[in-house]
Coordinates of C-alpha atoms in Angstrom, one line a residue:
X1 CA 57.1 253.9 187.4
X2 CA 58.6 255.2 190.6
X3 CA 62.3 254.5 191.1
X4 CA 64.1 253.3 194.3
X5 CA 64.7 256.0 196.8
X6 CA 68.0 257.4 198.1
X7 CA 68.6 256.9 201.8
X8 CA 69.3 260.5 202.9
X9 CA 69.7 259.8 206.6
X10 CA 71.7 256.5 206.3
X11 CA 74.7 257.7 208.3
X12 CA 72.3 258.9 211.1
X13 CA 70.8 255.5 211.3
X14 CA 74.3 254.0 211.6
X15 CA 75.0 256.3 214.5
X16 CA 71.9 255.1 216.2
X17 CA 73.4 251.6 216.3
X18 CA 71.5 249.8 213.6
X19 CA 73.4 246.9 212.0
X20 CA 74.1 246.6 208.3
X21 CA 71.7 243.7 208.1
X22 CA 68.7 245.9 209.0
X23 CA 69.7 249.2 207.5
X24 CA 67.9 250.4 204.4
X25 CA 69.7 249.4 201.2
X26 CA 71.4 252.2 199.4
X27 CA 70.9 252.3 195.6
X28 CA 74.4 251.2 195.0
X29 CA 73.9 248.2 197.2
X30 CA 70.8 247.0 195.5
X31 CA 72.3 244.3 193.3
X32 CA 69.5 242.0 192.3
X33 CA 68.3 242.3 188.7
X34 CA 65.3 240.7 187.0
X35 CA 67.1 237.4 186.4
X36 CA 67.7 237.0 190.2
X37 CA 64.0 237.4 190.9
X38 CA 62.9 235.1 188.1
X39 CA 65.1 232.3 189.4
X40 CA 64.5 233.0 193.2
X41 CA 61.9 230.3 193.7
X42 CA 62.1 228.3 190.5
X43 CA 64.0 225.5 192.1
X44 CA 62.3 225.8 195.5
X45 CA 58.9 225.2 193.9
X46 CA 59.8 221.7 193.2
X47 CA 60.2 220.2 196.6
X48 CA 58.7 217.1 198.2
X49 CA 56.4 219.0 200.5
X50 CA 54.8 220.7 197.5
X51 CA 54.2 217.3 195.8
X52 CA 52.8 215.9 199.0
X53 CA 50.3 218.8 199.0
X54 CA 49.2 218.0 195.5
X55 CA 48.9 214.3 196.4
X56 CA 46.5 215.5 199.2
X57 CA 44.4 217.2 196.5
X58 CA 43.7 213.9 194.9
X59 CA 43.0 212.3 198.3
X60 CA 40.3 215.0 198.7
X61 CA 38.7 214.1 195.4
X62 CA 40.0 216.6 192.9
X63 CA 40.4 215.3 189.3
X64 CA 43.4 216.1 187.1
X65 CA 42.1 219.3 185.5
X66 CA 40.9 220.6 188.9
X67 CA 44.3 219.9 190.4
X68 CA 46.1 221.8 187.5
X69 CA 43.6 224.7 187.9
X70 CA 44.2 224.8 191.6
X71 CA 48.0 224.9 191.2
X72 CA 47.9 227.6 188.6
X73 CA 45.4 229.7 190.5
X74 CA 47.6 229.4 193.6
X75 CA 50.6 230.7 191.5
X76 CA 48.7 233.7 190.3
X77 CA 47.5 234.6 193.9
X78 CA 51.0 234.1 195.4
X79 CA 52.5 236.3 192.6
X80 CA 50.0 239.1 193.3
X81 CA 50.9 238.8 197.0
X82 CA 54.6 239.1 196.2
X83 CA 54.1 242.1 193.9
X84 CA 51.9 244.0 196.3
X85 CA 53.8 243.3 199.5
X86 CA 57.2 243.6 197.9
X87 CA 56.6 247.0 196.4
X88 CA 57.4 249.1 199.6
X89 CA 60.7 247.3 200.1
X90 CA 61.7 247.7 196.5
X91 CA 61.0 251.4 196.7
X92 CA 62.6 252.1 200.1
X93 CA 65.1 249.2 200.4
X94 CA 63.7 248.1 203.7
X95 CA 64.1 244.5 205.1
X96 CA 60.9 243.0 206.6
X97 CA 62.0 243.4 210.2
X98 CA 62.1 247.2 209.7
X99 CA 59.2 247.5 207.2
X100 CA 56.8 245.8 209.7
X101 CA 57.5 248.6 212.1
X102 CA 55.5 251.0 210.0
X103 CA 52.4 248.9 210.5
X104 CA 52.9 247.5 214.1
X105 CA 55.1 250.1 215.7
X106 CA 58.8 250.1 216.8
X107 CA 58.0 247.8 219.7
X108 CA 54.9 246.1 218.4
X109 CA 56.8 244.8 215.4
X110 CA 58.3 242.1 217.6
X111 CA 55.0 240.2 217.4
X112 CA 54.8 239.6 213.7
X113 CA 58.6 239.4 213.5
X114 CA 58.6 236.5 216.0
X115 CA 55.7 234.9 214.2
X116 CA 57.5 235.0 210.9
X117 CA 61.0 234.3 212.2
X118 CA 60.3 231.7 214.8
X119 CA 56.9 230.0 214.3
X120 CA 57.1 229.6 210.5
X121 CA 60.8 229.3 210.3
X122 CA 60.9 226.6 213.0
X123 CA 58.1 224.5 211.8
X124 CA 58.8 224.7 208.0
X125 CA 62.5 224.0 208.6
X126 CA 61.7 220.8 210.5
X127 CA 58.8 219.5 208.4
X128 CA 60.7 220.1 205.1
X129 CA 63.9 218.6 206.4
X130 CA 62.3 215.5 207.8
X131 CA 60.4 214.9 204.5
X132 CA 63.8 215.3 202.7
X133 CA 65.3 212.9 205.2
X134 CA 62.7 210.2 204.4
X135 CA 63.6 210.7 200.7
X136 CA 67.3 210.5 201.5
X137 CA 66.5 207.1 203.2
X138 CA 65.6 205.8 199.7
X139 CA 68.9 207.0 198.2
X140 CA 71.0 205.4 201.0
X141 CA 68.9 202.2 200.8
X142 CA 69.7 201.9 197.1
X143 CA 73.4 202.3 197.8
X144 CA 73.4 200.3 201.0
X145 CA 70.6 197.7 200.8
X146 CA 70.4 197.0 204.5
X147 CA 70.4 200.7 205.5
X148 CA 66.9 200.7 206.9
X149 CA 67.7 197.8 209.3
X150 CA 70.4 199.8 211.1
X151 CA 69.6 200.3 214.7
X152 CA 66.8 197.8 214.9
X153 CA 64.0 199.1 217.2
X154 CA 66.1 202.2 218.2
X155 CA 64.0 205.4 218.4
X156 CA 65.1 209.0 219.2
X157 CA 62.3 211.5 219.6
X158 CA 60.1 209.4 217.4
X159 CA 62.7 208.8 214.6
X160 CA 64.3 205.5 213.8
X161 CA 68.0 205.5 213.5
X162 CA 68.3 205.5 209.7
X163 CA 65.9 208.4 209.4
X164 CA 67.7 210.2 212.2
X165 CA 71.0 209.8 210.3
X166 CA 69.5 211.1 207.1
X167 CA 67.9 214.0 208.9
X168 CA 71.3 215.0 210.5
X169 CA 73.0 214.8 207.1
X170 CA 70.4 217.0 205.5
X171 CA 70.4 219.3 208.5
X172 CA 74.2 219.8 208.1
X173 CA 74.0 220.4 204.4
X174 CA 71.1 222.9 204.7
X175 CA 72.7 224.9 207.6
X176 CA 76.1 224.9 205.8
X177 CA 74.6 226.4 202.7
X178 CA 72.8 229.0 204.8
X179 CA 76.1 230.0 206.5
X180 CA 77.7 230.8 203.1
X181 CA 75.8 234.1 202.9
X182 CA 73.6 235.9 200.3
X183 CA 76.1 236.1 197.5
X184 CA 76.6 232.3 197.4
X185 CA 72.9 231.7 198.0
X186 CA 72.1 233.8 194.9
X187 CA 74.5 231.8 192.8
X188 CA 73.1 228.5 194.3
X189 CA 69.6 229.5 193.2
X190 CA 70.8 230.4 189.7
X191 CA 72.6 227.0 189.0
X192 CA 70.4 224.7 191.0
X193 CA 67.1 225.6 189.3
X194 CA 68.1 224.3 185.9
X195 CA 69.4 221.2 187.5
X196 CA 66.2 220.5 189.3
X197 CA 64.2 221.2 186.1
X198 CA 66.1 218.7 184.0
X199 CA 65.4 215.8 186.4
X200 CA 61.8 216.9 187.2
X201 CA 60.9 216.9 183.4
X202 CA 62.6 213.5 183.0
X203 CA 60.5 212.2 186.0
X204 CA 57.3 213.5 184.5
X205 CA 58.1 211.7 181.2
X206 CA 58.9 208.5 183.1
X207 CA 55.6 208.6 185.1
X208 CA 53.5 209.3 182.0
X209 CA 55.1 206.3 180.2
X210 CA 54.5 204.1 183.2
X211 CA 50.9 205.1 183.2
X212 CA 50.5 204.3 179.5
X213 CA 50.5 207.7 178.0
X214 CA 49.4 211.3 178.7
X215 CA 45.8 210.4 177.9
X216 CA 45.8 207.9 180.7
X217 CA 47.1 210.4 183.2
X218 CA 44.6 213.1 182.2
X219 CA 41.8 210.5 182.4
X220 CA 42.7 209.5 186.0
X221 CA 39.9 209.8 188.5
X222 CA 40.6 209.5 192.2
X223 CA 38.6 207.0 194.3
X224 CA 37.1 209.8 196.3
X225 CA 34.8 212.3 194.6
X226 CA 35.1 216.0 195.6
X227 CA 32.2 216.7 197.9
X228 CA 31.8 220.4 197.2
X229 CA 33.4 223.2 195.1
X230 CA 34.5 224.6 198.5
X231 CA 37.0 221.7 198.7
X232 CA 38.7 223.2 195.6
X233 CA 39.0 226.6 197.3
X234 CA 40.4 225.0 200.4
X235 CA 43.1 223.2 198.3
X236 CA 44.0 226.5 196.7
X237 CA 44.2 228.1 200.1
X238 CA 46.5 225.3 201.4
X239 CA 49.0 225.6 198.5
X240 CA 49.0 229.4 198.9
X241 CA 49.6 228.9 202.6
X242 CA 52.7 226.9 201.6
X243 CA 54.1 230.2 200.3
X244 CA 52.4 232.5 202.8
X245 CA 55.6 233.1 204.8
X246 CA 57.5 234.5 201.8
X247 CA 54.5 236.7 200.9
X248 CA 54.8 238.3 204.4
X249 CA 58.6 238.8 204.3
X250 CA 59.2 239.1 200.5
X251 CA 60.7 242.5 201.4
X252 CA 63.9 240.8 202.5
X253 CA 64.5 240.0 198.8
X254 CA 62.8 242.9 197.0
X255 CA 64.8 245.4 199.2
X256 CA 67.8 244.4 197.0
X257 CA 66.1 245.2 193.7
X258 CA 68.1 247.5 191.3
X259 CA 64.8 248.8 190.0
X260 CA 61.2 248.4 191.1
X261 CA 60.3 246.7 187.9
X262 CA 63.0 244.0 188.4
X263 CA 61.2 242.7 191.5
X264 CA 57.6 243.4 190.5
X265 CA 58.0 241.7 187.2
X266 CA 60.7 239.1 187.9
X267 CA 59.2 237.3 190.9
X268 CA 55.6 236.8 189.4
X269 CA 57.1 235.8 186.1
X270 CA 59.4 233.2 187.8
X271 CA 56.6 231.9 189.9
X272 CA 54.1 231.5 187.1
X273 CA 56.6 229.8 184.8
X274 CA 57.7 227.5 187.6
X275 CA 54.1 226.6 188.5
X276 CA 53.3 225.7 184.9
X277 CA 55.9 223.0 185.1
X278 CA 55.0 222.1 188.6
X279 CA 51.4 221.6 187.7
X280 CA 52.3 219.3 184.8
X281 CA 54.9 217.3 186.7
X282 CA 52.9 217.0 189.9
X283 CA 50.0 215.6 188.1
X284 CA 52.2 213.3 186.0
X285 CA 54.1 212.0 189.1
X286 CA 51.1 211.7 191.5
X287 CA 48.4 210.5 189.0
X288 CA 50.8 208.7 186.7
X289 CA 52.2 206.5 189.5
X290 CA 48.8 205.8 190.9
X291 CA 47.6 204.6 187.5
X292 CA 50.8 202.6 187.0
X293 CA 50.9 201.0 190.5
X294 CA 47.2 200.9 191.3
X295 CA 47.4 202.6 194.7
X296 CA 47.6 206.2 196.0
X297 CA 51.0 207.3 197.1
X298 CA 51.0 210.3 199.4
X299 CA 54.8 210.8 199.6
X300 CA 56.1 211.2 196.1
X301 CA 59.5 209.9 197.1
X302 CA 58.0 206.4 197.6
X303 CA 56.6 206.5 194.0
X304 CA 60.1 207.4 192.7
X305 CA 61.4 204.5 194.7
X306 CA 59.5 202.3 192.2
X307 CA 61.7 203.3 189.4
X308 CA 63.6 200.4 187.9
X309 CA 66.7 202.6 187.2
X310 CA 68.3 203.2 190.6
X311 CA 70.6 205.9 189.3
X312 CA 67.7 207.8 187.8
X313 CA 65.7 207.5 191.1
X314 CA 68.7 208.7 193.1
X315 CA 69.3 211.7 190.9
X316 CA 65.6 212.7 190.9
X317 CA 65.4 212.5 194.7
X318 CA 68.6 214.6 194.9
X319 CA 67.0 217.2 192.7
X320 CA 63.9 217.3 194.8
X321 CA 66.0 217.7 197.9
X322 CA 67.9 220.6 196.2
X323 CA 64.5 222.2 195.7
X324 CA 63.6 221.5 199.4
X325 CA 66.9 223.0 200.6
X326 CA 66.4 226.1 198.5
X327 CA 62.9 226.5 200.1
X328 CA 64.2 226.0 203.6
X329 CA 67.2 228.4 203.2
X330 CA 65.5 231.2 201.3
X331 CA 62.0 231.0 202.8
X332 CA 62.7 230.0 206.4
X333 CA 66.3 230.2 207.7
X334 CA 67.1 233.5 206.2
X335 CA 63.9 235.3 207.3
X336 CA 64.3 233.7 210.8
X337 CA 67.9 234.9 211.1
X338 CA 67.0 238.4 209.9
X339 CA 64.1 238.7 212.4
X340 CA 66.0 237.3 215.3
X341 CA 69.0 239.5 214.7
X342 CA 66.9 242.6 214.5
X343 CA 65.1 241.7 217.8
X344 CA 68.3 240.7 219.6
X345 CA 71.1 242.6 217.8
X346 CA 73.5 242.3 220.7
X347 CA 73.2 238.6 221.1
X348 CA 72.4 237.2 217.7
X349 CA 73.5 237.7 214.1
X350 CA 71.6 236.6 211.0
X351 CA 73.7 233.4 211.0
X352 CA 73.4 232.5 214.6
X353 CA 69.7 233.3 214.5
X354 CA 69.3 230.9 211.6
X355 CA 71.2 228.1 213.4
X356 CA 69.1 228.6 216.5
X357 CA 66.0 228.2 214.3
X358 CA 67.4 225.0 212.9
X359 CA 68.1 223.6 216.3
X360 CA 64.7 224.4 217.9
X361 CA 63.0 223.4 214.6
X362 CA 64.3 219.9 215.3
X363 CA 63.4 219.7 219.0
X364 CA 59.7 220.4 218.3
X365 CA 59.5 217.1 216.5
X366 CA 57.8 218.5 213.3
X367 CA 57.6 215.1 211.6
X368 CA 54.4 214.6 213.4
X369 CA 52.8 217.2 211.2
X370 CA 53.5 215.4 207.9
X371 CA 52.4 211.9 208.8
X372 CA 49.3 212.1 206.5
X373 CA 47.1 214.4 204.5
X374 CA 44.9 215.4 207.5
X375 CA 47.8 216.6 209.7
X376 CA 49.4 218.4 206.7
X377 CA 46.3 220.4 205.9
X378 CA 45.8 221.2 209.6
X379 CA 49.3 222.6 209.5
X380 CA 48.5 224.7 206.5
X381 CA 45.4 226.0 208.1
X382 CA 47.5 227.2 211.1
X383 CA 50.1 228.8 208.8
X384 CA 47.3 230.5 206.7
X385 CA 45.5 231.7 209.8
X386 CA 48.6 233.5 211.2
X387 CA 50.2 234.8 208.0
X388 CA 47.0 235.9 206.2
X389 CA 46.3 238.5 208.9
X390 CA 49.8 239.9 208.9
X391 CA 49.7 240.3 205.1
X392 CA 46.3 242.0 205.2
X393 CA 47.4 244.5 207.8
X394 CA 50.6 245.3 205.9
X395 CA 48.7 245.9 202.7
X396 CA 46.0 248.1 204.3
X397 CA 48.6 250.1 206.1
X398 CA 50.9 250.8 203.1
X399 CA 48.3 251.3 200.4
X400 CA 45.3 252.8 202.1
X401 CA 46.6 254.4 205.3
X402 CA 50.1 255.5 204.1
X403 CA 49.2 256.0 200.4
X404 CA 52.5 254.2 199.5
X405 CA 54.7 256.8 201.4
X406 CA 56.9 255.9 204.4
X407 CA 58.8 258.1 206.8
X408 CA 62.0 256.2 207.5
X409 CA 62.8 258.5 210.5
X410 CA 59.9 257.0 212.3
X411 CA 61.1 253.4 211.6
X412 CA 64.8 254.0 212.4
X413 CA 64.4 255.8 215.8
X414 CA 67.0 256.6 218.4
X415 CA 67.4 254.1 221.2
X416 CA 64.6 254.7 223.7
X417 CA 62.3 256.5 221.3
X418 CA 58.9 255.1 220.5
X419 CA 58.3 256.2 216.9
X420 CA 55.0 257.0 215.4
X421 CA 52.8 255.1 217.9
X422 CA 52.2 255.7 221.6
X423 CA 54.6 253.5 223.6
X424 CA 55.9 252.0 220.3
X425 CA 52.8 249.8 219.7
X426 CA 50.1 250.2 217.1
X427 CA 47.4 248.6 219.2
X428 CA 44.9 248.6 216.3
X429 CA 47.2 246.3 214.3
X430 CA 47.9 244.0 217.2
X431 CA 44.2 243.7 218.1
X432 CA 43.3 243.1 214.4
X433 CA 46.0 240.4 214.2
X434 CA 44.7 238.5 217.2
X435 CA 41.1 238.7 216.1
X436 CA 41.9 237.8 212.5
X437 CA 43.9 234.8 213.6
X438 CA 41.4 233.6 216.2
X439 CA 38.4 233.6 214.0
X440 CA 39.6 231.2 211.2
X441 CA 41.8 229.1 213.5
X442 CA 38.9 228.4 215.8
X443 CA 37.3 226.4 213.0
X444 CA 39.9 223.7 213.5
X445 CA 38.5 223.0 216.9
X446 CA 34.9 224.0 216.5
X447 CA 34.2 222.0 213.3
X448 CA 30.5 221.6 214.2
X449 CA 30.1 225.4 213.7
X450 CA 29.7 225.5 209.9
X451 CA 30.9 229.1 209.3
X452 CA 34.0 228.7 211.4
X453 CA 34.9 225.4 209.7
X454 CA 34.5 227.1 206.4
X455 CA 36.7 230.0 207.4
X456 CA 39.3 227.5 208.6
X457 CA 39.2 225.7 205.3
X458 CA 40.1 229.0 203.6
X459 CA 42.4 230.1 206.4
X460 CA 44.8 232.2 204.5
X461 CA 42.1 234.0 202.5
X462 CA 39.9 234.4 205.6
X463 CA 42.6 235.9 207.7
X464 CA 43.8 238.2 205.0
X465 CA 40.3 239.5 204.1
X466 CA 39.2 239.9 207.8
X467 CA 42.4 241.7 208.8
X468 CA 42.4 244.0 205.7
X469 CA 38.8 245.0 206.3
X470 CA 39.1 245.5 210.0
X471 CA 42.3 247.4 209.9
X472 CA 41.0 249.7 207.1
X473 CA 37.9 250.5 209.1
X474 CA 39.8 251.2 212.3
X475 CA 42.5 253.3 210.5
X476 CA 39.9 255.4 208.7
X477 CA 37.7 255.9 211.7
X478 CA 40.7 256.9 213.9
X479 CA 43.6 258.0 211.8
X480 CA 47.1 258.4 213.1
X481 CA 48.5 261.9 213.3
X482 CA 49.8 263.3 210.1
X483 CA 53.5 263.2 209.4
X484 CA 56.0 264.3 206.8
X485 CA 57.2 261.4 204.7
X486 CA 60.1 260.2 202.6
X487 CA 58.8 260.5 199.0

């Protein structure tokens, strides 16, 4: 197994004006061991958006075993994505904003960086926070019974006053945690994950008992029958799309790995363990509450609201919100801040970039995207269509075109220099990105064209495969000039 590389020209890159946030990590600064990577997403997996997605699977007609299979298959696919796309950063210590330059060029990297930092960061921050705010409404209603009547018919940007108050509270907590920095964030992930697990397991037991036993939950059949096996693949694609952003920029975390094996084993192990519990608890909570109450419940927080024990309901929703905050901070605000600070180093730091993301992520009124299962899955098709192609290009570039070797001198260039590609743009990557996004995403608007609709249903997979194949063909038919590389 290859070891992490020394950064021989680190001082030279400092002289060029690169900030500490985007410089390659020196071996002595790579402080994340296998336990950090195992726990990285363990709490974040259990967030309300994830449970809403699984509830959507039942709406589309999947039975219990099909849902469990879809969840676990998603975990395996995401884990493979993390391992493959995290390898380069674990070896060279590169953050995403710099690693992406190798595939798109010194200037061309601004396109995928903006996509990851702004589009995903903005939308995921807003959608996850507003879902958490709706859950917070339940907590505050149990404490203050008349909470939801505050403000009467008042509405601000489509939010009633109680939800607006809850949103602001959650916004402040999330941004405050983000501002504490990576050291505190790492500790937060370590202690919050066990807390989330305790309450999630308890909730699953409660739901199973409410349904009359585990056998009743496993025997649950949704009112709608799955029309085609393709629906199952679409569900897997949707859940993978939920984690597509971190697949693209997993290098922001693997760049801190003490050893390659710490990241390449730790992250998949943590994801798969987490998803085993997520599969069981999501089925127990969604199917169990539907069996118990006789009606489908899309937002799991509303099912929890049916608990007779108010204290237990409050603690469980708090635990889910902790998972949601972890997801927002690690998977959205941090990448957004890193990308924006690398693009505008004189005007933005990682922290100010993250705050800007949180502000704009609210102004775009993302709550419209999580009103029902249809809008949620449309949102996932968009995310999959944009992130799948970026991941496909990065994988083809690193493994097939570069043969796992990167020249850092062509990434960290002097101000005014263009690096490996003419004018600083790898036009092949940019063209492939546009084509690979347009093809699957067009199916959302041209649903009468069967093949396009099918590609849109599998947006993440479609975009990744199309971009990987196209970029490989173009790079092999017209290779870039040979260079010396950092081995």
